[in-house]
Amino acid sequence: MTQDEVISAEEKMAPVERNENLIKYNTRILNKNVVLNYLFAQDKLVGASYKLDDNYVNSDHFIQSYLQFKQVLAKKYGLPSEEFTNWLNDTYKNNRKKRGLALSLGHTEYATFWKTQNTTIECSLREENFNVLCLVEYWSIGHSHLLEEGKKEDKMDLF
């Protein structure tokens, strides 16, 4: 898809940001606020992501949202091809009541993957720069080379 095709498909929403590599929308999924990003390389859609945009005081709510997203994706795509919980610091690993705290401190991260013929789907939950990120990402298998070329060009632009 091109940028124009994506904008036509999302006719009920107005982009909040647009440039040659991105179209961004604010929307709602499963009664949650999300930022929807469509990512482009050479005017071809290479990926899309939904980033949870709700603020929770209790990080356990992020885990609940992650599990909810994961459940909906499993209904749509079936059993995941891969799933893991990575403990970077096991201080709270054996204390289920502290899982949200462990997440917010960057002690743990969660990820689940599905693969279709054309797309890799990832649902992930982690701490990054003192914020909890809950993401659902879709990456085109057929256009992954364009994404890599775009990353190389971005690095060259730094100089």
XYZ file of C-alpha atoms in Angstrom:
159
model
C 0.000 0.000 0.000
C 1.028 3.587 -0.604
C 0.435 6.479 1.797
C -2.557 7.634 -0.239
C -4.079 4.142 -0.096
C -3.649 3.998 3.690
C -5.277 7.414 4.118
C -8.189 6.278 1.926
C -8.554 3.072 3.952
C -8.550 5.050 7.224
C -11.088 7.587 5.937
C -12.852 7.876 9.318
C -9.706 9.195 10.993
C -7.560 12.241 10.326
C -3.780 11.836 10.597
C -2.158 13.748 13.457
C 1.233 13.565 11.752
C 2.462 12.735 8.277
C 5.854 12.704 6.592
C 7.537 10.603 3.903
C 8.069 7.663 6.290
C 5.101 7.895 8.671
C 1.370 8.410 9.007
C 0.234 8.691 12.639
C -3.286 8.489 14.050
C -4.768 8.620 17.545
C -7.512 6.034 17.936
C -9.066 3.515 20.339
C -8.863 -0.267 20.439
C -10.504 -2.457 23.079
C -11.578 0.714 24.910
C -7.958 1.831 25.175
C -6.250 4.880 23.694
C -3.592 3.935 21.158
C -1.283 5.670 18.725
C -1.447 3.986 15.323
C 1.671 4.422 13.189
C 1.969 3.341 9.571
C 5.612 3.129 8.495
C 6.773 3.531 4.901
C 9.926 3.100 2.862
C 9.996 4.251 -0.759
C 6.249 4.997 -0.437
C 5.502 1.337 0.352
C 3.894 0.251 3.599
C 6.481 -1.802 5.496
C 4.929 -1.888 8.946
C 2.339 -0.635 11.365
C 2.230 -0.356 15.123
C -0.316 0.262 17.837
C 1.202 1.824 20.957
C -0.902 1.883 24.097
C -1.368 5.541 25.010
C -3.101 5.162 28.369
C -1.326 6.215 31.546
C -1.643 3.886 34.501
C -0.422 4.576 38.019
C -0.370 0.836 38.691
C 1.826 -0.978 36.156
C -0.232 -4.150 36.645
C -2.746 -2.487 34.313
C -0.139 -2.534 31.523
C 0.237 -6.277 32.021
C -3.549 -6.690 31.849
C -3.661 -4.653 28.617
C -0.831 -6.724 27.135
C -2.663 -9.949 28.005
C -5.872 -8.566 26.494
C -4.116 -7.609 23.232
C -2.382 -10.993 23.151
C -5.685 -12.825 23.624
C -7.348 -10.961 20.732
C -4.343 -11.596 18.474
C -4.373 -15.298 19.369
C -8.047 -15.499 18.389
C -7.207 -13.932 15.035
C -3.857 -15.613 14.235
C -3.946 -18.804 16.317
C -1.164 -20.103 18.503
C 1.901 -17.860 18.584
C 5.092 -18.985 16.865
C 7.118 -17.750 19.835
C 6.441 -16.329 23.274
C 8.703 -15.333 26.117
C 9.057 -13.494 29.374
C 12.593 -12.231 29.826
C 13.744 -11.474 33.353
C 16.612 -8.980 33.243
C 16.666 -8.795 37.044
C 14.997 -11.612 39.001
C 14.450 -9.692 42.270
C 10.643 -9.948 41.918
C 10.481 -13.021 39.674
C 8.860 -15.229 42.304
C 6.499 -12.562 43.644
C 3.415 -12.379 41.400
C 2.113 -9.333 43.284
C 5.214 -7.368 42.234
C 5.093 -8.144 38.480
C 3.896 -4.623 37.650
C 6.667 -3.109 39.748
C 9.222 -5.385 38.071
C 7.954 -4.222 34.678
C 8.119 -0.518 35.548
C 11.674 -0.943 36.875
C 12.790 -2.630 33.657
C 13.337 -5.972 35.372
C 11.153 -7.918 32.949
C 9.831 -7.791 29.404
C 7.200 -9.797 27.567
C 6.826 -10.628 23.875
C 4.625 -12.841 21.735
C 5.063 -13.425 17.991
C 2.890 -14.685 15.169
C 3.848 -15.205 11.564
C 1.556 -15.270 8.551
C 2.541 -15.740 4.932
C 3.210 -12.008 4.500
C 3.521 -10.537 7.983
C 5.315 -10.874 11.289
C 3.191 -9.743 14.243
C 4.662 -8.896 17.641
C 2.859 -8.000 20.852
C 5.337 -6.721 23.417
C 5.523 -5.094 26.817
C 8.665 -3.510 28.267
C 10.130 -0.511 30.026
C 12.006 2.005 27.901
C 13.358 5.373 29.069
C 11.331 5.233 32.307
C 8.069 4.535 30.438
C 6.193 1.285 30.012
C 5.618 0.458 26.341
C 2.856 -1.868 25.245
C 3.028 -2.376 21.474
C 1.438 -4.430 18.739
C 3.600 -4.323 15.624
C 3.036 -5.655 12.114
C 6.014 -5.987 9.749
C 5.807 -6.849 6.066
C 7.966 -9.841 5.223
C 7.990 -8.928 1.526
C 9.175 -5.362 2.107
C 11.632 -5.954 4.953
C 14.559 -5.134 2.640
C 13.099 -1.636 2.138
C 13.003 -1.112 5.879
C 16.666 -2.113 6.187
C 17.613 0.230 3.325
C 15.731 3.044 5.071
C 17.643 2.427 8.299
C 20.948 2.603 6.402
C 19.903 5.885 4.760
C 18.884 7.330 8.152
C 22.325 6.498 9.558
C 24.041 8.101 6.562
C 21.948 11.255 7.039
C 23.503 11.691 10.485
C 26.794 12.621 8.821
